[in-house]
mmCIF file of C-alpha atoms in Angstrom:
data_model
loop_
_atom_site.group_PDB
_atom_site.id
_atom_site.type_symbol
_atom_site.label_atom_id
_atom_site.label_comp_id
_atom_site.label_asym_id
_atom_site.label_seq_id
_atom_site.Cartn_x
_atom_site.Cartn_y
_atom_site.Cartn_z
ATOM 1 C CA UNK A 1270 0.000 0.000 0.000
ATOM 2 C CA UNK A 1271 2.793 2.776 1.076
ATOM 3 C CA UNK A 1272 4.589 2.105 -2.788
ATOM 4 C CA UNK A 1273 1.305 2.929 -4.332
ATOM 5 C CA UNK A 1274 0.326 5.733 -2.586
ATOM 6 C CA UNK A 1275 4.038 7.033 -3.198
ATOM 7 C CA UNK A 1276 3.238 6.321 -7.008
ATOM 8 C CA UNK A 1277 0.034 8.334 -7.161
ATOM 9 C CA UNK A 1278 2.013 10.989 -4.778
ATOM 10 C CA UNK A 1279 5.037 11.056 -7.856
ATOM 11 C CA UNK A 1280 2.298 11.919 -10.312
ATOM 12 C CA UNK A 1281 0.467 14.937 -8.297
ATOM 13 C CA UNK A 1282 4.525 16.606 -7.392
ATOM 14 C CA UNK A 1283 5.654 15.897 -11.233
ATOM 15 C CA UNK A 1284 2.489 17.370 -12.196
ATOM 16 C CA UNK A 1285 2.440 20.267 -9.405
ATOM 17 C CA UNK A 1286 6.050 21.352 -10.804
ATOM 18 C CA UNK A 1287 5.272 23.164 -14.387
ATOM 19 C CA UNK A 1288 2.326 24.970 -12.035
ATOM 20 C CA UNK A 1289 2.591 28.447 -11.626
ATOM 21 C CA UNK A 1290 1.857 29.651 -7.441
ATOM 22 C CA UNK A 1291 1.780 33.221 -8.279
ATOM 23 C CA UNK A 1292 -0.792 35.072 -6.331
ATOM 24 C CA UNK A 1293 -0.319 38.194 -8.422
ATOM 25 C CA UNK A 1294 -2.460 37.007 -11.841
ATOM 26 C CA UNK A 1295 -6.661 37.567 -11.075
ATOM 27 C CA UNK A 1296 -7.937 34.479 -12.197
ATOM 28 C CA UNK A 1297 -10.369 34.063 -14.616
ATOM 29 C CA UNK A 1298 -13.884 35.355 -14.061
ATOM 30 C CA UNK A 1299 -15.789 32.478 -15.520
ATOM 31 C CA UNK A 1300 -13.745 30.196 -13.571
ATOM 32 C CA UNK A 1301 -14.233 31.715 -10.330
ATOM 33 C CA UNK A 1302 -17.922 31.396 -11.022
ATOM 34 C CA UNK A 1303 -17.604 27.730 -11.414
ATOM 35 C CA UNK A 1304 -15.576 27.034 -8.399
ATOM 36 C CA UNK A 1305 -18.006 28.898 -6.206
ATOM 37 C CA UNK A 1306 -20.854 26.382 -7.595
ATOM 38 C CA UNK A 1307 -18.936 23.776 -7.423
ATOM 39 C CA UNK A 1308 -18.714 24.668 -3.323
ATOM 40 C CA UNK A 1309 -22.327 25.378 -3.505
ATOM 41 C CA UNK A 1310 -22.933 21.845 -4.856
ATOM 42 C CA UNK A 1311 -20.736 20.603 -1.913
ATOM 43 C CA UNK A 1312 -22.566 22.074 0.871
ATOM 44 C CA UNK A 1313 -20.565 25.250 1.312
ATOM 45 C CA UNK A 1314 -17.702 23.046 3.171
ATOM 46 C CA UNK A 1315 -15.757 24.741 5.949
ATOM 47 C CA UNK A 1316 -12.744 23.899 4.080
ATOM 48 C CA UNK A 1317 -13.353 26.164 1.223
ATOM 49 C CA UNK A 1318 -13.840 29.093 3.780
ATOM 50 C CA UNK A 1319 -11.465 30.658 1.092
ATOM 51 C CA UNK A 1320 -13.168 30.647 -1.684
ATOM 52 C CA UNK A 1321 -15.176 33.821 -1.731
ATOM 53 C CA UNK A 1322 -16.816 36.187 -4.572
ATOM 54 C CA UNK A 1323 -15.242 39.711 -5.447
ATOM 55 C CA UNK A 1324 -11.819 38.105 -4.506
ATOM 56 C CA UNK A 1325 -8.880 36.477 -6.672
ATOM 57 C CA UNK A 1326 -9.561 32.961 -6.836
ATOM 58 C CA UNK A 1327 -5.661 32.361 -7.428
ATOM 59 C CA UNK A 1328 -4.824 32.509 -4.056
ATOM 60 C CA UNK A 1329 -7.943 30.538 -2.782
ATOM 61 C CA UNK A 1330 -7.196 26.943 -0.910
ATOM 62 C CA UNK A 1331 -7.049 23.599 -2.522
ATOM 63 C CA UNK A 1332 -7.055 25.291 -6.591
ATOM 64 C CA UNK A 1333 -4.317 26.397 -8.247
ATOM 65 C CA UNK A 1334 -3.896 28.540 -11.488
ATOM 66 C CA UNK A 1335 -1.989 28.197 -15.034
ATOM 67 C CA UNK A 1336 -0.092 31.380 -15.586
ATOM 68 C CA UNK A 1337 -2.782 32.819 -17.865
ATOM 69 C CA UNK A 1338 -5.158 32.782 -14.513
ATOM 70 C CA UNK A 1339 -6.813 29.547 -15.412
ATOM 71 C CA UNK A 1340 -7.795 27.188 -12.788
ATOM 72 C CA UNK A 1341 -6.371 23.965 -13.484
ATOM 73 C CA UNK A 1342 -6.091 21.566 -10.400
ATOM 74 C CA UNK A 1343 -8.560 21.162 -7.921
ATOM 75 C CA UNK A 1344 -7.756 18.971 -4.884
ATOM 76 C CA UNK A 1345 -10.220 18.382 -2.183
ATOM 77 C CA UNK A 1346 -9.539 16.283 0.731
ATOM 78 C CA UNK A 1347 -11.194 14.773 3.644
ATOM 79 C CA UNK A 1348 -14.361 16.657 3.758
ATOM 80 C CA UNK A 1349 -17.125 16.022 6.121
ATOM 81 C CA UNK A 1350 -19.953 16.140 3.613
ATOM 82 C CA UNK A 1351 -22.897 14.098 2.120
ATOM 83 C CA UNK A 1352 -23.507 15.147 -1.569
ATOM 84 C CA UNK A 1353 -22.867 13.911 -5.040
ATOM 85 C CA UNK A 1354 -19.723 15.108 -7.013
ATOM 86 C CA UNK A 1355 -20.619 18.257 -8.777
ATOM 87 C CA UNK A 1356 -21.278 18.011 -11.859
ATOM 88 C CA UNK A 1357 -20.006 22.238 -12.168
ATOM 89 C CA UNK A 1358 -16.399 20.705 -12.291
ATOM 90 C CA UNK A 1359 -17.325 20.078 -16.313
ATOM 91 C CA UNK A 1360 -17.313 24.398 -16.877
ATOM 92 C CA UNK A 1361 -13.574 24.710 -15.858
ATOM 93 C CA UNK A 1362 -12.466 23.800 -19.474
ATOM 94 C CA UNK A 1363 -8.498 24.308 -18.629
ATOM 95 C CA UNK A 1364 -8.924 21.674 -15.630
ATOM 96 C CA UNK A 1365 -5.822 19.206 -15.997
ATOM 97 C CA UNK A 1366 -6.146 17.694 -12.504
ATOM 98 C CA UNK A 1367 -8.929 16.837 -9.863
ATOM 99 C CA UNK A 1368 -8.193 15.013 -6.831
ATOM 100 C CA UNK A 1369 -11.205 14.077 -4.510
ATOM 101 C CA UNK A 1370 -9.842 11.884 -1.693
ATOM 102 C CA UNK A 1371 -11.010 10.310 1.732
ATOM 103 C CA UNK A 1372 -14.446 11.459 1.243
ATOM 104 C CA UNK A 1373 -16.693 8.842 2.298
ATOM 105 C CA UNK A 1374 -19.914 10.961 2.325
ATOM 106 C CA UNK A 1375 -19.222 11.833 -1.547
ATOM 107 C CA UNK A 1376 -21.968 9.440 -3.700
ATOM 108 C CA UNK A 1377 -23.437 9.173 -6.856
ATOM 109 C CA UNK A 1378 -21.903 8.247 -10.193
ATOM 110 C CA UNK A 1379 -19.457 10.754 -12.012
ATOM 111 C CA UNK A 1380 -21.431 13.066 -13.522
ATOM 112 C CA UNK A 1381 -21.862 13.535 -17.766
ATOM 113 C CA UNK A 1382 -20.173 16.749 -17.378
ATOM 114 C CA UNK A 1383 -16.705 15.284 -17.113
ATOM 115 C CA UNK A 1384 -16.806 14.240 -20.506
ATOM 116 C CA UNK A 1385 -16.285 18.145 -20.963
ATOM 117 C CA UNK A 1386 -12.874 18.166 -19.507
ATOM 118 C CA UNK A 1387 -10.657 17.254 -22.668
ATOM 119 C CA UNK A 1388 -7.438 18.581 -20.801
ATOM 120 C CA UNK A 1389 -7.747 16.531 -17.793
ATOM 121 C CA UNK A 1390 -4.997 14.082 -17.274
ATOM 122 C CA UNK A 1391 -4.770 13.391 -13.783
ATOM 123 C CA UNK A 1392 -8.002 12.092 -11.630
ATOM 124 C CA UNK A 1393 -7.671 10.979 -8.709
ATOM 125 C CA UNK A 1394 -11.455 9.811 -7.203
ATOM 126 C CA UNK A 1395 -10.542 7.830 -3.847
ATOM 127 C CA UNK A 1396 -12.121 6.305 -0.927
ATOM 128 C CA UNK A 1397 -14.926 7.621 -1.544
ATOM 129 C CA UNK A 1398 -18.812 6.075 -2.006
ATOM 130 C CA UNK A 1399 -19.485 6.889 -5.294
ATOM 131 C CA UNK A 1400 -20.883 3.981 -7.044
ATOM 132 C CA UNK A 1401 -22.084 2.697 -10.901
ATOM 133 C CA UNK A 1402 -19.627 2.309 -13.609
ATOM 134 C CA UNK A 1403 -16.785 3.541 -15.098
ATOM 135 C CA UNK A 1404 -18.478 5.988 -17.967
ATOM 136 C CA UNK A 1405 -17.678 5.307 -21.138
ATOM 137 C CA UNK A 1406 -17.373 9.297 -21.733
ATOM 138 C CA UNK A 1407 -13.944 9.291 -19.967
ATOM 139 C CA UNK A 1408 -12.549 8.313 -23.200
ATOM 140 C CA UNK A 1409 -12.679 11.909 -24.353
ATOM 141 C CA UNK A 1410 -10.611 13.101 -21.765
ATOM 142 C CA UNK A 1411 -6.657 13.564 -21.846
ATOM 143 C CA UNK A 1412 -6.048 11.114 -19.049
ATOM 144 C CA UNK A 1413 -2.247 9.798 -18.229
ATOM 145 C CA UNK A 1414 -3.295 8.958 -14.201
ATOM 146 C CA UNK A 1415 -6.839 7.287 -13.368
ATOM 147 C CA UNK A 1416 -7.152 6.751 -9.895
ATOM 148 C CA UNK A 1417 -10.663 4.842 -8.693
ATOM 149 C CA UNK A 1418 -9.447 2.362 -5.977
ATOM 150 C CA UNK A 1419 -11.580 1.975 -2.732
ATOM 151 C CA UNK A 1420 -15.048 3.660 -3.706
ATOM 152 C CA UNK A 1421 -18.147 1.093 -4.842
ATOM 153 C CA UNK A 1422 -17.787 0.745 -8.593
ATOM 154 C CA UNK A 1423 -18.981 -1.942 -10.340
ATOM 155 C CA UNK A 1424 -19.689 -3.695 -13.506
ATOM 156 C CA UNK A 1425 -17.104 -4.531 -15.863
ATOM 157 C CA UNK A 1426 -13.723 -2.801 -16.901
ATOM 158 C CA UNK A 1427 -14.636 -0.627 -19.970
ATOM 159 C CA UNK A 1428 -12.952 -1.492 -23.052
ATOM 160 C CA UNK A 1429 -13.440 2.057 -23.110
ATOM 161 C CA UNK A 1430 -10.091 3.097 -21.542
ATOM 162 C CA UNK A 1431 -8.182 1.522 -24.291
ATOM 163 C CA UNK A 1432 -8.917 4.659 -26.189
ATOM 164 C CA UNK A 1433 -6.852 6.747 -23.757
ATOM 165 C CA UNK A 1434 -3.098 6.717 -25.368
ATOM 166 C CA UNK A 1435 -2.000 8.278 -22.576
ATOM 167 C CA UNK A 1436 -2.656 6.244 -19.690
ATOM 168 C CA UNK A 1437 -0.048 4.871 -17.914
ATOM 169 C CA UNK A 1438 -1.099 4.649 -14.783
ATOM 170 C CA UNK A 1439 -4.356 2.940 -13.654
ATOM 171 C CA UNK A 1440 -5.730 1.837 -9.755
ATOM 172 C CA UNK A 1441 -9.429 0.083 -9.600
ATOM 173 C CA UNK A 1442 -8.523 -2.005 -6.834
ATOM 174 C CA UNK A 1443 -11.082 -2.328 -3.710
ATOM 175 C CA UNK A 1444 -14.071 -2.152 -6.103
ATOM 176 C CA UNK A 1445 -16.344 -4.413 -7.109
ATOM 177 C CA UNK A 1446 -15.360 -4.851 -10.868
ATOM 178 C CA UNK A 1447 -16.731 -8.070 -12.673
ATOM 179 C CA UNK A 1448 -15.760 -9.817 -15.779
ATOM 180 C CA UNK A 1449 -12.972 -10.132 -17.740
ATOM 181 C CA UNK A 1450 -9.464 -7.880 -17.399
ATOM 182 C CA UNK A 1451 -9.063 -6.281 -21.095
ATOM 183 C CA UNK A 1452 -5.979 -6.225 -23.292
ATOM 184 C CA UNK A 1453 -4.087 -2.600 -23.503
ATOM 185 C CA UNK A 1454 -5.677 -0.800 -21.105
ATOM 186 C CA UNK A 1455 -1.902 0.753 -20.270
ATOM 187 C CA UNK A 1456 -0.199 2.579 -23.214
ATOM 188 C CA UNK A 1457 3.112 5.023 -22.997
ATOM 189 C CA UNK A 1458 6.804 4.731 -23.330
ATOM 190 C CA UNK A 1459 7.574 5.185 -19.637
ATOM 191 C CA UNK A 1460 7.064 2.870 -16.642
ATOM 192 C CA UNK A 1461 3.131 1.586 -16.243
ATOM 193 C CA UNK A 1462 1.320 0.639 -13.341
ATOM 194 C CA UNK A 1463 -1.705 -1.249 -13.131
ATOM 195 C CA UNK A 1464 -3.464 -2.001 -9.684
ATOM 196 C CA UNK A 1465 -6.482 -4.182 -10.304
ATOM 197 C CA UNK A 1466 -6.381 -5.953 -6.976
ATOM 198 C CA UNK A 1467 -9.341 -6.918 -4.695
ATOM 199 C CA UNK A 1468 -12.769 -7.007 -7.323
ATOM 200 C CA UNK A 1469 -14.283 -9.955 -9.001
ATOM 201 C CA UNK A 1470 -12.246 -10.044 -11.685
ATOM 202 C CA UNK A 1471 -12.177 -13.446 -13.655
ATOM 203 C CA UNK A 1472 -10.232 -15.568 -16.246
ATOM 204 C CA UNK A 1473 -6.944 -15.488 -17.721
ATOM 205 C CA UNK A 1474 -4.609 -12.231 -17.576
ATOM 206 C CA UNK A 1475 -3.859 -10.633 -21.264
ATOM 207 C CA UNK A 1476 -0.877 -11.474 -22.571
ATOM 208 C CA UNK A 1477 0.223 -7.902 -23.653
ATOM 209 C CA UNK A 1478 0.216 -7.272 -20.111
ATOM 210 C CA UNK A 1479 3.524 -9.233 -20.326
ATOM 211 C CA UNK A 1480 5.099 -6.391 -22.790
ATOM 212 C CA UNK A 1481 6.576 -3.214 -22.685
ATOM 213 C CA UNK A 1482 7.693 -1.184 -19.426
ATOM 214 C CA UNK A 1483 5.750 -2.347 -16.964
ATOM 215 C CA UNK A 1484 6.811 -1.551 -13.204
ATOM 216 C CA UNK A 1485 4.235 -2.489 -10.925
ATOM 217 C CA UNK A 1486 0.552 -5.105 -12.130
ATOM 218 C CA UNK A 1487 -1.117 -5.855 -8.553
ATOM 219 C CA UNK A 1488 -3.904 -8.422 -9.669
ATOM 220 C CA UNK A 1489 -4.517 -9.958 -5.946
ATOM 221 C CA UNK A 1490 -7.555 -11.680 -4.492
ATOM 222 C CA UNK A 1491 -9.590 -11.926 -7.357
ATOM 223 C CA UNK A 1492 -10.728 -15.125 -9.641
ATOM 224 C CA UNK A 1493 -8.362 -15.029 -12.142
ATOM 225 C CA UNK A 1494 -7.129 -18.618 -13.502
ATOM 226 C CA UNK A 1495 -4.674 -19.929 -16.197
ATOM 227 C CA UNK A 1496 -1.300 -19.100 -16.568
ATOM 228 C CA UNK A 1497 0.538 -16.132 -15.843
ATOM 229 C CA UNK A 1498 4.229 -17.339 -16.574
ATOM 230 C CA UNK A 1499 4.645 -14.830 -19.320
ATOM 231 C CA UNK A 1500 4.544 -11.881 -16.892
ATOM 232 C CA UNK A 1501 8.097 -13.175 -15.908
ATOM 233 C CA UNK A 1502 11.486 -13.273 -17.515
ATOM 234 C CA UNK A 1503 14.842 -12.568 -16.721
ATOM 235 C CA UNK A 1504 15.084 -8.876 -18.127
ATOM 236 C CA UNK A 1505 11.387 -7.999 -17.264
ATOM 237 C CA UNK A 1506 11.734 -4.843 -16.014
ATOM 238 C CA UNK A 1507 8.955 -5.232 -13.088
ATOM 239 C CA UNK A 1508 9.630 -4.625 -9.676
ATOM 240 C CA UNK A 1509 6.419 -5.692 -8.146
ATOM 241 C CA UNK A 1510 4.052 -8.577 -9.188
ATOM 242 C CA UNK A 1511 0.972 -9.255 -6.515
ATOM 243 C CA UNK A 1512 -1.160 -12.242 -8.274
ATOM 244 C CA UNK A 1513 -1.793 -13.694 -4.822
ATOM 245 C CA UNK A 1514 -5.275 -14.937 -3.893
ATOM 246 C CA UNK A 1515 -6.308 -16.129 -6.952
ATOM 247 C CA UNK A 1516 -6.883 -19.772 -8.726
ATOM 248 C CA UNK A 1517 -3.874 -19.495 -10.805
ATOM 249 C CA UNK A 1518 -2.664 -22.793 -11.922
ATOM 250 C CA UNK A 1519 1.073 -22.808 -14.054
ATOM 251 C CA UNK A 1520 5.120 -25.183 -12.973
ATOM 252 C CA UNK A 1521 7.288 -22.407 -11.503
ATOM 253 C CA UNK A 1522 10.223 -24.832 -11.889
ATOM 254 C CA UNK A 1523 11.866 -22.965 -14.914
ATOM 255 C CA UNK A 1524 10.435 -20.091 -14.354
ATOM 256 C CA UNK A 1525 13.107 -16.658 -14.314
ATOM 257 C CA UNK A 1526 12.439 -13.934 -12.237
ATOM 258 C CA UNK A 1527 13.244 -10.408 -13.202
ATOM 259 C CA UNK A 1528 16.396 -9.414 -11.760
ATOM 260 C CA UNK A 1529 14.650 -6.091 -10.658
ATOM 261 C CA UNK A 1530 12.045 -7.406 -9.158
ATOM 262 C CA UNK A 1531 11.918 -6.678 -5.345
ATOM 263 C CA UNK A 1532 8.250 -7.712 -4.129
ATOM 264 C CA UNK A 1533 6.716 -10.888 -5.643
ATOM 265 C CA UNK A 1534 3.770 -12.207 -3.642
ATOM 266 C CA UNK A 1535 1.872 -15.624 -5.352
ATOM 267 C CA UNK A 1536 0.356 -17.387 -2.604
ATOM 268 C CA UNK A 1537 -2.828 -18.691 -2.477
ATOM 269 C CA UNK A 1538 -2.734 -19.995 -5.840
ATOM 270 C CA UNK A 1539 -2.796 -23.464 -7.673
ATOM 271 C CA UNK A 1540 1.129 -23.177 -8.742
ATOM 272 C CA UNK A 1541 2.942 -26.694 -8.931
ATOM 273 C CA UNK A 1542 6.820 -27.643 -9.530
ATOM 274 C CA UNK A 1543 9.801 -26.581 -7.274
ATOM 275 C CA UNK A 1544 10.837 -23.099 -6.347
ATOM 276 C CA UNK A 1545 13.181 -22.022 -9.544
ATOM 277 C CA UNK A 1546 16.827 -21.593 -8.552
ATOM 278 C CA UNK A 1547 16.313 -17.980 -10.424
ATOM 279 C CA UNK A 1548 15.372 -16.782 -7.399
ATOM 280 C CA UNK A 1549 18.398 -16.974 -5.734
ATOM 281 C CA UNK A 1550 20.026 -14.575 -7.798
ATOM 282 C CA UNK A 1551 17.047 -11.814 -7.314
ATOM 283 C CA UNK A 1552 16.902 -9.729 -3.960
ATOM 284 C CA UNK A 1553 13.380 -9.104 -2.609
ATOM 285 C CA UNK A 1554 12.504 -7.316 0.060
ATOM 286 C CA UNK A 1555 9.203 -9.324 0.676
ATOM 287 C CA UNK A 1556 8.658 -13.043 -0.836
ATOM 288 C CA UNK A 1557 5.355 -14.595 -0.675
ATOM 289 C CA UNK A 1558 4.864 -18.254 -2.092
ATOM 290 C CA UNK A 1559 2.671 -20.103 0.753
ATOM 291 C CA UNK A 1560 -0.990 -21.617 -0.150
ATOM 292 C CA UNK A 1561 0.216 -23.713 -3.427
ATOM 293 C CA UNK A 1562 1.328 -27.286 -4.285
ATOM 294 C CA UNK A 1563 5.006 -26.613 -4.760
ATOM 295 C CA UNK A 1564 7.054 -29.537 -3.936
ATOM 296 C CA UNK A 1565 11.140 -30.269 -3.988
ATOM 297 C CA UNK A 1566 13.900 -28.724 -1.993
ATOM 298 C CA UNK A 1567 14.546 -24.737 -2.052
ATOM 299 C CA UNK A 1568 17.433 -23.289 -3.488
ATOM 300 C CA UNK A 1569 20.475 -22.248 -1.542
ATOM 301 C CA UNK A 1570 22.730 -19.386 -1.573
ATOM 302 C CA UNK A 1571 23.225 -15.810 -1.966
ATOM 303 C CA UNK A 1572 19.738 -13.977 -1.254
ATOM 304 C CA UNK A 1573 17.708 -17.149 -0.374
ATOM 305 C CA UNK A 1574 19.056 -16.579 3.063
ATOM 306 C CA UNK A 1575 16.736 -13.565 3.306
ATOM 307 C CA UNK A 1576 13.799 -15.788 3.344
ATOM 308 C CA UNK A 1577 11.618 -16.777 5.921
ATOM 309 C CA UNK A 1578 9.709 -20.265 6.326
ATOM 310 C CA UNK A 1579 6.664 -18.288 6.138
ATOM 311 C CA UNK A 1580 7.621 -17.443 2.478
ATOM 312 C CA UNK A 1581 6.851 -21.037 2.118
ATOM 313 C CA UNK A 1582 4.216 -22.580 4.071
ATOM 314 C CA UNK A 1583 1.274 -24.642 3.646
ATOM 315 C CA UNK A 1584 2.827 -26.519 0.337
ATOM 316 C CA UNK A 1585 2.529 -29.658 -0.814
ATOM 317 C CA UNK A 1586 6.255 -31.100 -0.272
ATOM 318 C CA UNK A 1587 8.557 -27.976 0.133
ATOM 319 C CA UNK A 1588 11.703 -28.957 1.750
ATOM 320 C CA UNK A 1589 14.966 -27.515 2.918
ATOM 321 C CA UNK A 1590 16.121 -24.627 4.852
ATOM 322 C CA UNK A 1591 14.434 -22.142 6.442
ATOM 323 C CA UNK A 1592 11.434 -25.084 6.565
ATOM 324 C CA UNK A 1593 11.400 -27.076 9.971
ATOM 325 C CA UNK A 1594 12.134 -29.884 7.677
ATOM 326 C CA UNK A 1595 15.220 -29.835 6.359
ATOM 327 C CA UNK A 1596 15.507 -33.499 5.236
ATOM 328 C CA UNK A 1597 14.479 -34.025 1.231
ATOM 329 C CA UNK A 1598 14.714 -36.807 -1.372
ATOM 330 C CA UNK A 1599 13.444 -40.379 0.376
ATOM 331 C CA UNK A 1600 14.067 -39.605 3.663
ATOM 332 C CA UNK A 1601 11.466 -36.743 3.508
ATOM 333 C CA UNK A 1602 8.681 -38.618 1.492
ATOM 334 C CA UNK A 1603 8.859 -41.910 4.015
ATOM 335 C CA UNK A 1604 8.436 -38.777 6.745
ATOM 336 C CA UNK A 1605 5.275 -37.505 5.041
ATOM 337 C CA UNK A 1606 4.002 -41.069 4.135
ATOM 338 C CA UNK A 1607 4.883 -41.752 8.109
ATOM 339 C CA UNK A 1608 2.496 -39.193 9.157
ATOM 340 C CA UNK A 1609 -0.060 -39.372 6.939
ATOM 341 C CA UNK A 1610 -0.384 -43.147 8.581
#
């Protein structure tokens, strides 16, 4: 959880440095307009005490302006309200950026009037309790960043965001999303992310996902089955892969990890074959391989020290160090076939 919120926090400062803080440009009239509407359709919040007619809306709280006096980035956190989102955030047609976060009394759908905003490439809609699904009109924005995880969406992913050639970085996770997981839903040249975790996501992961500069895919507890094996290779460039909690069935024995991998978590799967000796040469800072059918002894040497037993438990026949049992080959199966008399 801290690496992705660090990711989404990358995107806001990258974006916040080519904005302009000076207080000394009015802003626009029509804009200021909009804003107080929008905090009309909020409920007049305390925390836009600010934002008041007659006065330059540049130097209110939680905007900021371009440095022709445009608003473009609203971010609005933790309010204590109970409304919709308002649909008045469609009129600020310079708008590159809106971040509503940790507003659990914000409901509804998003409203028809985003489908206005052809600038915006950063939205960030979070913990909040807006439900429905993902509108199809969010093609028509300019979006590099979509945000949605923990709010109440549902219905399937929309083949819709395929059409944004921008986006390269995408979190539904803790929704209710059903279906299938579409191909190319990530485009760009630089790193991707895609966080898809926690929904009801079913059948086999795309195969492009498995291309191109991938850092971070976070597919965990979902329904997903078949085999995944693709997503790894020795000069992958991932660092994280979460497919844990799933029904994912594939032989990890020759499997190679990416050498810059440093969190791979795959337990509670349907994986069979022995741990790959790959691994050793690939330091993680967390390891997760318990709930599967592995079986065979565990590689030794240079960062398979770092390892815990509980990297490895509840297999079918895992042996070796760290496991209490050390003792592989015959020894170890007359040992199991002992105590399963």
């Amino acid at each position: 959880m801290q690496v992705k919120i660090s990711i989404s926090l990358l995107f806001f400062l990258l974006f916040l440095s080519d904005l302009s803080l000076s207080s000394s440009l009015d802003c626009n009239a029509a804009d200021r307009t909009t804003l107080l509407n929008i905090k009309s359709e909020l409920g007049n919040p305390p925390e836009l005490s600010t934002w008041l007619p007659a006065t330059n809306c540049c130097t209110w709280s939680n905007v900021y302006c371009s440095d022709t006096g445009r608003i473009n980035n609203v971010y609005l956190f933790s309010l204590n309200i109970s409304t919709t989102i308002p649909p008045s955030f469609g009129d600020l047609p310079k708008l590159e950026t809106i971040q509503l976060q940790t507003i659990p009394g914000l409901y509804g759908t998003i409203p028809p009037s985003f489908s206005k905003l052809r600038k915006l490439e950063i939205l960030f809609l979070t913990d909040t309790s807006v439900t429905g699904a993902i509108p199809d009109f969010l093609s028509r924005t300019n979006l590099s960043a979509l945000d949605l995880h923990n709010n109440k969406f549902s219905g399937p992913t929309p083949m819709s965001l395929t059409k944004l050639p921008r986006l390269q970085f995408l979190d539904l996770s803790g929704n209710s999303f059903s279906g299938t997981i579409p191909p190319g839903l990530l485009h760009g040249t630089d790193r991707r992310y895609l966080y898809l975790a926690r929904n009801k996501l079913s059948g086999e992961i795309p195969e492009d996902y498995g291309n191109g500069d991938i850092d971070t895919i976070d597919l965990s507890h979902n329904r997903l089955t078949g085999d995944p094996s693709f997503l790894f290779g020795l000069t992958k460039p991932m660092t994280k892969i979460d497919l844990s909690w799933n029904q994912l069935e594939f032989d990890m024995t020759r499997v190679a990890f990416p050498h810059h991998l440093n969190y791979l978590d795959l337990s509670h799967n349907r994986i069979k074959g022995k741990v790959p000796k790959s691994l050793q040469d690939v330091q993680l800072r967390f390891l997760n391989f318990s709930y599967n059918e592995l079986c065979g002894e565990l590689p030794k040497g240079r960062f398979m020290a770092n390892y815990k037993a509980d990297s490895y438990i509840h297999n079918k026949c895992l042996c070796g160090t760290p496991l209490i049992t050390t003792i592989c080959g015959t020894s170890y199966i007359t040992i199991i076939l002992l105590e399963i008399l």
